[in-house]
Amino acid sequence: MKLQLVEGRGHPNVRATHRTTFELTRESHLTPRGDCIIAVSADKAAADLDRSFVQELRGGWIWIGLVVGSRVEVVKARGSIDITSSNKVKLIVRRSTFIEPATVGVSADKAAADLDRSFVQELRGGKRLVALLAASQRALEYREFLGVLVDHFPPLGGTLG
């Protein structure tokens, strides 16, 4: 299993109403039309992910733990041999199987519209979002990923590494 930490922040224009994707972007601005974007000013885009992480992801699985304040959302998606992870601006997780350079997960069990509205409200307040991405060649159980999240996630008392 390979781990990556991505940090960004919410924005007053976060709507999180897109039904098929969610996105983190390095850009600092957000218009109301960006209904899939859940965080701006991200410290990583798809191209910034470690190559060993991307290799683990290709043909495997990805779990994403999203934390804002004390609120946590967990998303599970598939990797794909076709993922290039080459976009330098954004990182996208999709419900569909469509792949482009920003895609890091497909066939996800959640999109922006599925996030709890209290979680989204925290993002609208501009709060810091921390995402732990775990890529694995085998399908992890939900409880197994929660253990990884607690053990390795700095806001929950763990350390990434």
Coordinates of C-alpha atoms in Angstrom, one line a residue:
M1 CA 0.0 0.0 0.0
K2 CA 1.2 3.5 -0.9
L3 CA 0.0 6.7 0.9
Q4 CA -0.1 10.3 -0.2
L5 CA -1.2 13.4 1.7
V6 CA -2.8 16.3 -0.1
E7 CA -3.8 19.6 1.6
G8 CA -6.0 22.4 0.3
R9 CA -8.7 24.7 1.7
G10 CA -12.4 25.3 1.2
H11 CA -13.8 28.4 -0.5
P12 CA -17.1 30.4 -0.1
N13 CA -18.1 29.2 -3.6
V14 CA -17.8 25.5 -2.8
R15 CA -21.1 24.0 -3.8
A16 CA -20.2 20.3 -4.1
T17 CA -23.3 19.5 -6.1
H18 CA -21.7 17.6 -9.0
R19 CA -23.2 14.1 -9.2
T20 CA -20.3 12.3 -10.9
T21 CA -17.0 13.8 -9.7
F22 CA -15.1 15.7 -7.0
E23 CA -12.0 17.7 -7.6
L24 CA -9.1 19.3 -5.7
T25 CA -7.4 22.1 -7.6
R26 CA -4.1 24.0 -7.2
E27 CA -5.9 27.1 -8.4
S28 CA -6.8 29.6 -5.6
H29 CA -10.0 30.9 -7.1
L30 CA -13.4 29.2 -7.6
T31 CA -16.5 30.4 -9.4
P32 CA -20.0 29.1 -8.6
R33 CA -19.8 27.1 -11.9
G34 CA -17.1 24.8 -10.4
D35 CA -19.7 22.6 -8.7
C36 CA -17.4 19.5 -8.5
I37 CA -14.5 21.4 -6.8
I38 CA -14.2 20.8 -3.0
A39 CA -10.9 22.4 -2.3
V40 CA -8.7 25.1 -3.8
S41 CA -5.0 25.9 -3.3
A42 CA -4.1 22.2 -3.1
D43 CA -0.5 21.5 -2.5
K44 CA -0.6 18.6 -5.1
A45 CA -2.2 17.9 -8.4
A46 CA -2.3 14.5 -10.1
A47 CA 1.2 15.0 -11.6
D48 CA 2.7 15.6 -8.2
L49 CA 1.8 12.2 -6.8
D50 CA 4.8 9.9 -6.3
R51 CA 5.3 7.6 -9.2
S52 CA 5.3 4.6 -6.9
F53 CA 1.9 5.7 -5.7
V54 CA 0.6 5.9 -9.2
Q55 CA 2.1 2.6 -10.1
E56 CA 0.3 1.0 -7.1
L57 CA -2.9 2.7 -8.2
R58 CA -2.8 1.4 -11.8
G59 CA -5.0 -1.7 -11.8
G60 CA -5.6 -1.4 -8.0
W61 CA -7.8 0.5 -5.7
I62 CA -7.8 4.0 -4.0
W63 CA -9.3 5.0 -0.7
I64 CA -9.6 8.7 0.1
G65 CA -10.1 10.0 3.6
L66 CA -11.2 13.7 3.5
V67 CA -11.0 15.6 6.8
V68 CA -12.2 19.1 7.5
G69 CA -12.1 20.1 11.1
S70 CA -13.7 17.2 13.0
R71 CA -15.6 15.9 10.0
V72 CA -14.5 13.0 7.9
E73 CA -15.7 11.6 4.6
V74 CA -14.4 8.3 3.1
V75 CA -14.4 7.5 -0.6
K76 CA -13.5 4.2 -2.3
A77 CA -12.7 4.0 -6.0
R78 CA -10.9 1.9 -8.6
G79 CA -7.6 2.6 -10.2
S80 CA -7.0 1.8 -13.9
I81 CA -4.0 0.8 -16.0
D82 CA -5.0 3.8 -18.2
I83 CA -4.5 6.4 -15.4
T84 CA -1.5 8.7 -16.3
S85 CA -1.8 11.1 -13.4
S86 CA -0.2 13.8 -15.5
N87 CA -2.3 16.9 -14.9
K88 CA -0.4 19.7 -13.1
V89 CA -3.4 21.6 -11.8
K90 CA -6.1 19.3 -10.5
L91 CA -6.9 15.9 -9.1
I92 CA -10.2 14.2 -9.9
V93 CA -12.2 11.2 -8.6
R94 CA -15.1 10.0 -10.8
R95 CA -18.1 7.8 -10.4
S96 CA -17.8 7.0 -14.1
T97 CA -14.9 5.1 -15.8
F98 CA -13.9 8.2 -17.9
I99 CA -10.1 8.8 -17.6
E100 CA -8.2 12.0 -18.5
P101 CA -4.8 13.3 -17.1
A102 CA -6.3 14.6 -13.8
T103 CA -8.2 11.3 -13.0
V104 CA -6.9 9.4 -10.0
G105 CA -9.9 7.2 -9.3
V106 CA -12.9 5.8 -11.2
S107 CA -16.1 3.9 -10.3
A108 CA -16.1 5.9 -7.0
D109 CA -18.8 5.3 -4.4
K110 CA -19.2 9.0 -3.9
A111 CA -19.1 12.3 -5.8
A112 CA -19.2 15.9 -4.6
A113 CA -23.0 15.8 -4.3
D114 CA -22.8 12.8 -1.9
L115 CA -20.7 14.6 0.7
D116 CA -22.5 15.4 3.9
R117 CA -23.8 18.9 3.7
S118 CA -22.3 19.8 7.1
F119 CA -18.9 18.8 5.7
V120 CA -19.6 21.0 2.7
Q121 CA -20.6 23.9 5.0
E122 CA -17.2 23.6 6.7
L123 CA -15.5 23.9 3.3
R124 CA -17.6 26.9 2.4
G125 CA -16.1 28.6 5.5
G126 CA -12.7 28.2 3.9
K127 CA -11.4 25.6 6.3
R128 CA -8.4 23.5 5.6
L129 CA -9.0 20.1 3.9
V130 CA -6.6 17.3 4.4
A131 CA -6.9 14.2 2.2
L132 CA -5.1 10.9 2.8
L133 CA -5.0 8.8 -0.4
A134 CA -4.2 5.1 -0.1
A135 CA -3.5 3.1 -3.2
S136 CA -3.5 -0.7 -3.0
Q137 CA -3.3 -3.6 -5.4
R138 CA -5.9 -5.4 -3.3
A139 CA -9.3 -4.2 -2.2
L140 CA -9.0 -3.0 1.4
E141 CA -11.9 -3.5 3.7
Y142 CA -13.6 -0.3 5.1
R143 CA -12.4 -1.0 8.6
E144 CA -8.9 -1.6 7.4
F145 CA -8.7 1.8 5.7
L146 CA -10.1 3.5 8.8
G147 CA -7.2 1.9 10.7
V148 CA -4.8 3.4 8.2
L149 CA -6.6 6.8 8.4
V150 CA -6.3 6.9 12.2
D151 CA -2.7 5.6 12.3
H152 CA -1.3 7.8 9.6
F153 CA -3.4 10.9 9.4
P154 CA -1.8 13.9 11.2
P155 CA -5.0 15.7 12.2
L156 CA -6.2 12.5 13.9
G157 CA -3.0 12.1 15.9
G158 CA -1.0 9.9 13.6
T159 CA 2.0 10.7 11.4
L160 CA 2.2 10.1 7.6
G161 CA 5.1 7.8 6.9

